Short mmCIF file of C-alpha atoms in Angstrom, two decimals:
data_model
loop_
_atom_site.label_atom_id
_atom_site.label_comp_id
_atom_site.label_asym_id
_atom_site.label_seq_id
_atom_site.Cartn_x
_atom_site.Cartn_y
_atom_site.Cartn_z
CA MET F 1 -0.09 0.04 -0.01
CA GLY F 2 1.43 3.40 -0.98
CA ARG F 3 1.37 6.41 1.13
CA ALA F 4 -1.46 8.05 -0.64
CA GLN F 5 -3.46 5.19 -0.41
CA TYR F 6 -2.68 4.78 3.49
CA THR F 7 -3.23 8.45 3.90
CA ILE F 8 -6.77 8.13 2.45
CA ARG F 9 -7.30 5.13 4.30
CA ARG F 10 -6.57 6.99 7.52
CA ILE F 11 -8.59 9.88 6.63
CA LEU F 12 -11.79 7.83 6.07
CA GLN F 13 -11.07 6.07 9.56
CA ALA F 14 -10.88 9.52 10.76
CA ILE F 15 -14.57 10.27 10.15
CA PRO F 16 -16.26 8.04 12.66
CA VAL F 17 -14.02 9.33 15.24
CA LEU F 18 -14.86 12.86 14.83
CA VAL F 19 -18.52 12.04 14.65
CA GLY F 20 -18.22 10.30 17.87
CA VAL F 21 -16.32 13.46 19.55
CA ALA F 22 -19.40 15.64 18.08
CA ALA F 23 -22.10 13.24 19.44
CA ILE F 24 -20.43 12.91 22.88
CA THR F 25 -20.03 16.71 23.13
CA TYR F 26 -23.28 17.64 21.83
CA PHE F 27 -25.21 15.04 24.02
CA LEU F 28 -23.33 16.22 27.06
CA MET F 29 -23.84 19.79 26.40
CA GLU F 30 -27.80 18.86 26.29
CA ALA F 31 -27.38 17.01 29.51
CA MET F 32 -26.24 19.95 31.30
CA PRO F 33 -28.40 21.81 33.94
CA GLY F 34 -29.81 25.36 32.65
CA ASP F 35 -31.23 26.92 29.45
CA PRO F 36 -29.22 28.75 26.97
CA VAL F 37 -32.29 30.84 26.08
CA SER F 38 -32.42 32.04 29.69
CA ILE F 39 -28.75 33.20 29.38
CA MET F 40 -29.33 35.05 26.15
CA LEU F 41 -32.58 36.76 27.38
CA GLY F 42 -32.12 37.01 31.21
CA PRO F 43 -33.97 34.80 33.84
CA SER F 44 -37.59 36.13 33.26
CA PRO F 45 -37.99 36.13 29.34
CA SER F 46 -41.45 36.61 27.99
CA ALA F 47 -42.90 33.46 26.42
CA GLN F 48 -43.05 34.84 22.90
CA GLN F 49 -39.16 35.90 23.13
CA ALA F 50 -38.23 32.55 24.31
CA ALA F 51 -40.20 30.79 21.28
CA ALA F 52 -38.82 32.97 18.95
CA ILE F 53 -35.03 32.29 20.15
CA ARG F 54 -36.02 28.43 20.47
CA ALA F 55 -37.51 28.49 16.49
CA LYS F 56 -34.39 30.66 15.45
CA TYR F 57 -32.00 28.26 16.65
CA GLY F 58 -33.69 24.96 16.32
CA LEU F 59 -34.08 24.48 20.00
CA ASP F 60 -37.64 23.42 19.78
CA GLN F 61 -36.85 20.40 17.71
CA PRO F 62 -36.13 16.82 19.27
CA VAL F 63 -32.37 16.59 20.07
CA TRP F 64 -31.87 13.58 17.78
CA LEU F 65 -32.99 15.69 15.05
CA ARG F 66 -31.05 18.78 16.08
CA PHE F 67 -27.83 16.55 15.90
CA LEU F 68 -28.51 14.96 12.70
CA ASN F 69 -28.85 18.40 11.21
CA TYR F 70 -25.67 19.59 12.70
CA LEU F 71 -23.82 16.70 11.21
CA TRP F 72 -25.23 17.59 7.79
CA ASP F 73 -24.30 21.29 8.26
CA ALA F 74 -20.98 20.48 9.44
CA ILE F 75 -20.31 18.37 6.25
CA GLN F 76 -20.82 21.71 4.58
CA LEU F 77 -18.57 23.60 6.98
CA ASP F 78 -21.46 25.15 8.60
CA LEU F 79 -20.94 24.76 12.55
CA GLY F 80 -24.01 26.73 13.39
CA GLN F 81 -24.53 30.15 15.13
CA SER F 82 -23.14 31.26 18.27
CA LEU F 83 -25.75 31.92 20.78
CA TYR F 84 -23.28 34.25 22.99
CA TYR F 85 -21.31 36.31 20.19
CA LYS F 86 -24.52 35.92 17.79
CA VAL F 87 -21.87 35.41 14.64
CA PRO F 88 -21.19 31.95 12.89
CA VAL F 89 -19.05 29.48 14.96
CA THR F 90 -16.73 29.28 11.99
CA GLN F 91 -15.87 33.01 12.19
CA LYS F 92 -14.91 32.82 15.97
CA ILE F 93 -12.83 29.87 15.17
CA ALA F 94 -11.32 31.31 12.15
CA GLU F 95 -10.28 34.31 14.46
CA ARG F 96 -8.87 32.19 17.40
CA LEU F 97 -7.48 28.90 15.93
CA PRO F 98 -4.40 30.60 14.47
CA VAL F 99 -3.30 31.84 17.71
CA THR F 100 -3.67 28.71 19.47
CA LEU F 101 -1.88 26.74 16.70
CA LEU F 102 0.91 29.57 17.13
CA LEU F 103 1.26 28.46 20.76
CA LEU F 104 1.16 24.93 19.96
CA LEU F 105 3.80 25.25 17.42
CA SER F 106 6.31 27.36 19.44
CA SER F 107 5.72 25.13 22.63
CA PHE F 108 6.38 21.69 20.55
CA THR F 109 9.47 23.41 18.90
CA PHE F 110 10.80 24.61 22.24
CA ALA F 111 10.27 20.78 23.64
CA VAL F 112 11.98 19.24 20.70
CA VAL F 113 14.89 21.60 20.55
CA THR F 114 15.63 21.13 24.33
CA ALA F 115 14.70 17.50 24.57
CA VAL F 116 16.64 15.75 21.88
CA PRO F 117 20.10 17.08 22.97
CA LEU F 118 19.30 16.65 26.51
CA GLY F 119 18.31 12.99 26.05
CA ILE F 120 21.31 12.30 23.91
CA ILE F 121 23.69 14.00 26.35
CA SER F 122 21.98 12.13 29.30
CA ALA F 123 22.46 8.61 27.26
CA LYS F 124 25.86 9.20 26.47
CA ARG F 125 26.68 10.17 30.14
CA ARG F 126 24.61 7.70 31.78
CA ASN F 127 24.84 7.62 35.47
CA LYS F 128 27.02 10.89 35.61
CA PRO F 129 26.15 14.13 37.20
CA THR F 130 24.83 15.53 33.77
CA ASP F 131 22.50 12.43 33.70
CA HIS F 132 21.39 13.14 37.09
CA VAL F 133 20.66 16.66 36.48
CA SER F 134 18.63 15.87 33.19
CA ARG F 135 16.50 13.07 34.88
CA ILE F 136 15.73 15.38 37.91
CA VAL F 137 14.81 18.37 35.35
CA ALA F 138 12.50 15.99 33.44
CA LEU F 139 10.90 14.54 36.60
CA ILE F 140 10.06 18.03 37.63
CA GLY F 141 8.71 18.87 34.38
CA VAL F 142 6.45 15.84 34.15
CA SER F 143 5.24 16.42 37.83
CA THR F 144 4.44 20.23 37.45
CA PRO F 145 1.10 21.57 35.87
CA SER F 146 1.40 23.76 33.20
CA PHE F 147 -0.76 26.37 34.55
CA TRP F 148 1.30 26.75 37.91
CA ILE F 149 4.69 26.81 35.86
CA GLY F 150 2.93 29.89 34.05
CA LEU F 151 1.81 31.33 37.23
CA MET F 152 5.33 31.28 38.45
CA LEU F 153 6.94 32.60 35.53
CA ILE F 154 4.45 35.48 35.53
CA ILE F 155 5.29 36.45 39.38
CA VAL F 156 9.34 36.11 38.52
CA PHE F 157 9.51 37.41 35.14
CA ALA F 158 6.82 39.85 34.74
CA TYR F 159 6.05 41.00 38.35
CA ARG F 160 9.18 40.73 40.20
CA LEU F 161 12.05 41.42 37.48
CA ASP F 162 9.66 43.14 34.97
CA VAL F 163 11.62 41.96 31.96
CA LEU F 164 9.14 40.03 29.91
CA PRO F 165 5.27 40.87 29.41
CA ALA F 166 2.72 38.36 30.55
CA THR F 167 -0.54 39.47 28.44
CA ASN F 168 -1.41 41.24 25.35
CA LEU F 169 0.12 38.81 23.07
CA VAL F 170 1.35 40.39 19.86
CA LEU F 171 0.66 38.06 16.72
CA PRO F 172 3.33 37.96 13.91
CA TRP F 173 0.65 39.01 11.56
CA ALA F 174 -0.31 42.00 13.25
CA PRO F 175 -0.04 45.32 11.37
CA VAL F 176 3.03 47.14 12.13
CA ALA F 177 0.91 50.08 12.99
CA ALA F 178 -0.99 48.49 15.58
CA VAL F 179 1.79 47.48 17.55
CA ASP F 180 3.44 49.85 20.01
CA GLY F 181 7.02 50.18 19.78
CA ALA F 182 7.64 48.20 16.30
CA ASN F 183 8.58 50.13 13.45
CA SER F 184 8.86 47.24 10.82
CA ARG F 185 7.69 43.85 10.44
CA LEU F 186 11.04 42.65 12.25
CA GLY F 187 9.92 44.56 15.37
CA VAL F 188 6.69 42.87 15.30
CA LEU F 189 8.22 39.58 15.23
CA VAL F 190 10.57 40.44 18.28
CA GLU F 191 7.58 41.76 20.15
CA THR F 192 5.78 38.35 19.34
CA GLY F 193 8.88 36.70 20.55
CA GLU F 194 9.02 38.38 23.80
CA HIS F 195 5.18 37.87 24.62
CA LEU F 196 5.37 34.26 23.53
CA LEU F 197 8.19 33.31 25.43
CA LEU F 198 6.52 32.74 28.83
CA PRO F 199 3.58 30.99 27.50
CA THR F 200 5.66 28.95 25.50
CA LEU F 201 7.78 27.65 28.53
CA SER F 202 4.69 27.07 30.50
CA LEU F 203 3.16 24.96 27.98
CA GLY F 204 6.31 23.14 26.47
CA THR F 205 7.89 22.45 29.87
CA LEU F 206 5.73 19.19 30.15
CA GLN F 207 6.32 18.12 26.47
CA MET F 208 9.86 18.73 27.02
CA ALA F 209 10.11 16.72 29.95
CA ALA F 210 8.22 13.73 28.49
CA LEU F 211 10.28 13.76 25.42
CA THR F 212 13.78 14.04 27.35
CA ARG F 213 12.83 10.75 29.34
CA ILE F 214 11.89 8.70 25.94
CA GLU F 215 14.83 10.04 24.02
CA ARG F 216 17.35 8.92 26.65
CA SER F 217 15.64 5.55 27.14
CA SER F 218 15.51 4.86 23.34
CA MET F 219 18.91 6.27 22.79
CA LEU F 220 20.32 3.77 25.43
CA GLU F 221 18.63 0.93 23.60
CA VAL F 222 19.92 1.88 20.28
CA LEU F 223 23.65 2.35 21.68
CA GLY F 224 23.51 -0.92 23.20
CA GLU F 225 22.51 -2.67 19.71
CA ASP F 226 25.29 -5.36 18.28
CA TYR F 227 25.90 -3.12 15.21
CA VAL F 228 26.51 -0.16 17.36
CA LYS F 229 29.00 -2.51 19.25
CA LEU F 230 30.54 -3.75 16.03
CA ALA F 231 30.92 0.01 14.83
CA ARG F 232 33.31 0.69 17.94
CA ALA F 233 35.05 -2.16 17.43
CA TYR F 234 36.17 -1.21 13.81
CA GLY F 235 37.26 2.26 15.41
CA VAL F 236 34.51 4.37 14.17
CA SER F 237 34.26 7.60 16.37
CA GLU F 238 31.40 7.83 18.91
CA PHE F 239 30.30 11.17 17.23
CA THR F 240 29.95 9.26 13.92
CA ILE F 241 27.98 6.36 15.48
CA LEU F 242 25.74 8.89 17.18
CA ARG F 243 25.11 10.91 13.93
CA LYS F 244 24.77 8.01 11.33
CA HIS F 245 23.81 4.85 13.20
CA ALA F 246 22.25 5.74 16.58
CA PHE F 247 20.41 9.12 16.14
CA ARG F 248 17.83 8.32 13.37
CA ASN F 249 17.13 4.87 14.65
CA ALA F 250 16.32 6.45 18.15
CA GLN F 251 13.61 8.67 17.01
CA LEU F 252 10.65 6.39 16.17
CA PRO F 253 9.49 6.40 19.89
CA LEU F 254 9.94 10.12 19.87
CA ILE F 255 7.77 10.44 17.02
CA THR F 256 5.04 8.36 18.47
CA LEU F 257 5.21 10.20 21.87
CA LEU F 258 4.95 13.69 19.86
CA GLY F 259 1.55 12.43 18.35
CA LEU F 260 0.32 11.35 21.78
CA GLN F 261 1.70 14.64 23.57
CA LEU F 262 -0.65 16.50 21.17
CA THR F 263 -3.74 15.70 23.25
CA SER F 264 -1.96 16.86 26.54
CA ALA F 265 -0.86 20.26 24.57
CA ILE F 266 -4.35 21.08 23.55
CA GLY F 267 -5.52 20.61 27.02
CA GLY F 268 -2.79 22.50 28.35
CA ALA F 269 -3.48 25.55 26.08
CA VAL F 270 -6.74 25.98 27.39
CA LEU F 271 -5.07 26.53 30.84
CA THR F 272 -2.12 28.49 29.43
CA GLU F 273 -4.27 30.84 27.46
CA THR F 274 -6.53 31.54 30.51
CA VAL F 275 -3.42 32.32 32.84
CA PHE F 276 -1.61 34.53 30.01
CA SER F 277 -5.06 36.22 29.01
CA ILE F 278 -4.42 34.77 25.22
CA ASN F 279 -7.49 34.89 22.98
CA GLY F 280 -7.26 31.55 21.33
CA MET F 281 -9.34 28.49 21.09
CA GLY F 282 -8.73 27.63 24.99
CA ARG F 283 -10.57 30.72 26.12
CA LEU F 284 -13.16 30.44 23.50
CA ILE F 285 -14.27 27.07 24.64
CA ILE F 286 -14.20 28.13 28.30
CA THR F 287 -16.41 31.12 27.42
CA ALA F 288 -18.71 28.89 25.40
CA ILE F 289 -19.05 26.45 28.14
CA ASN F 290 -19.74 29.25 30.75
CA ASN F 291 -22.57 30.48 28.58
CA GLN F 292 -23.82 27.23 27.56
CA ASP F 293 -23.19 28.15 24.02
CA PHE F 294 -24.00 24.51 22.67
CA ALA F 295 -23.02 25.39 19.01
CA LEU F 296 -19.61 26.97 19.73
CA VAL F 297 -18.61 24.14 22.39
CA THR F 298 -19.35 21.50 19.79
CA GLY F 299 -17.58 23.27 16.94
CA THR F 300 -14.53 23.92 19.09
CA THR F 301 -14.54 20.44 20.39
CA LEU F 302 -14.99 19.17 16.82
CA VAL F 303 -11.92 21.45 15.62
CA PHE F 304 -9.67 20.15 18.46
CA GLY F 305 -10.36 16.70 17.40
CA PHE F 306 -9.63 17.25 13.97
CA VAL F 307 -6.33 19.04 14.71
CA PHE F 308 -5.39 15.69 16.77
CA VAL F 309 -6.30 13.33 14.11
CA VAL F 310 -4.40 15.36 11.37
CA GLY F 311 -1.43 15.15 13.88
CA VAL F 312 -1.64 11.46 14.57
CA ILE F 313 -1.94 10.90 10.74
CA ILE F 314 1.27 12.90 9.89
CA THR F 315 3.10 11.11 12.67
CA ASP F 316 2.21 7.89 11.33
CA LEU F 317 3.36 9.03 7.72
CA SER F 318 6.63 10.26 9.22
CA TYR F 319 7.59 6.81 10.23
CA ALA F 320 8.45 5.51 6.71
CA TYR F 321 10.64 8.98 6.17
CA ILE F 322 12.58 8.17 9.48
CA ASP F 323 13.07 4.58 9.02
CA PRO F 324 12.94 2.90 5.57
CA ARG F 325 12.11 -0.40 7.28
CA VAL F 326 8.57 0.77 7.86
CA THR F 327 6.09 0.07 5.31
CA PHE F 328 2.35 0.61 4.74
CA ASP F 329 1.57 -2.78 3.66
CA GLU F 330 -1.43 -4.20 5.58
CA ASN F 331 0.14 -7.84 5.67
CA ASP F 332 3.43 -6.47 7.52
#
C-alpha cells in the first residue's frame, strides 16, 4: 500500500472518530443543567421571546433531529450560530484557531529543540552528574502542572523582574502600525517573541520533560545494539556512531510520543491561554461552556479533535521517512 492510499484510508477512518467526538460533546451539553435561552434573554424572558429564540436556533426540535441537522451542516462547513457572540461559529474559530496553533507550534518547537540534545547527552553520560541533572529536570517537568509553571513565570519575570510581558500577546501577522514600539515587520516579530516566551515555556515544559525521558531511553537502547558495538570495534568515532547509526533509529519512539503529546498540549493550551489572557481556542471554549453556547462548544471540540487526528496521521506518515524498514503494507 502506497503512502497516498494509506493517507486516504486513515482520513476515512478518522470520520467516525470525529462523528463520535461531536456526538459525545453534543449530548453532554444537552444534559447540562440550565437553559441557553435564559442566558441570552435573562432569567425571566417572555414566552414570545423565548419561543422566537428557540425557533430561530432550532431548540424547539427533538435533540436527535438537531444533532443530525448539525452533522449535515458540519459536512458543509457550517457549524451553526453562536448563541453568545451571535456570529457564525466558523468565524470565531477562524479568528482564534491561528493563535492556538501558534502557541502549540512554539511550545513543541521548544520541547523538541531542548529535549533531543538533553536526551542524547543524558544517554551518553549515563549515571554521571549530567545524567542525574537531566533526569531530575525531566521528573520535575512531568510532575508540575503547566498553569502553575505559568503563574510562577509571571510572578518572577513579569512582576518581580519586570523583564518580560505576561499578557496582550502580539501576533506575528499584526499590522506594524497596531503594535506599540514596532517600526517594521522585524519589530513586530521581536515583540511576538517577547510576548510568546513565557506561554511557550509554560506549555512546552511538560512536553520537553516527557520527550527528554523517551529520547534518553531510546538512545540507550540503540547504543546497546550489536551493530553499534561492531562499529565501535572497527574504530568508528563516537560522534559518527551517534550521527549516522544511533540518532535516526532512536527517533521512532520520540515521534510516537509527539503525536500522543498533542492531546495534553491541547488541554494545556486551554489553561495556558487562561493564565496569560491569550484569546485563542482555549479561552473560546471556556467562554462557550460558561454561557452554555451549544454550537460553539461542539464546534471548538470538533476542531480540536480534527487537529489531533491530523497530528496522528502526520506522525504515522513520518515513520517511513525516518525508518525505511517501516512500510504501509497491511500484511506487514
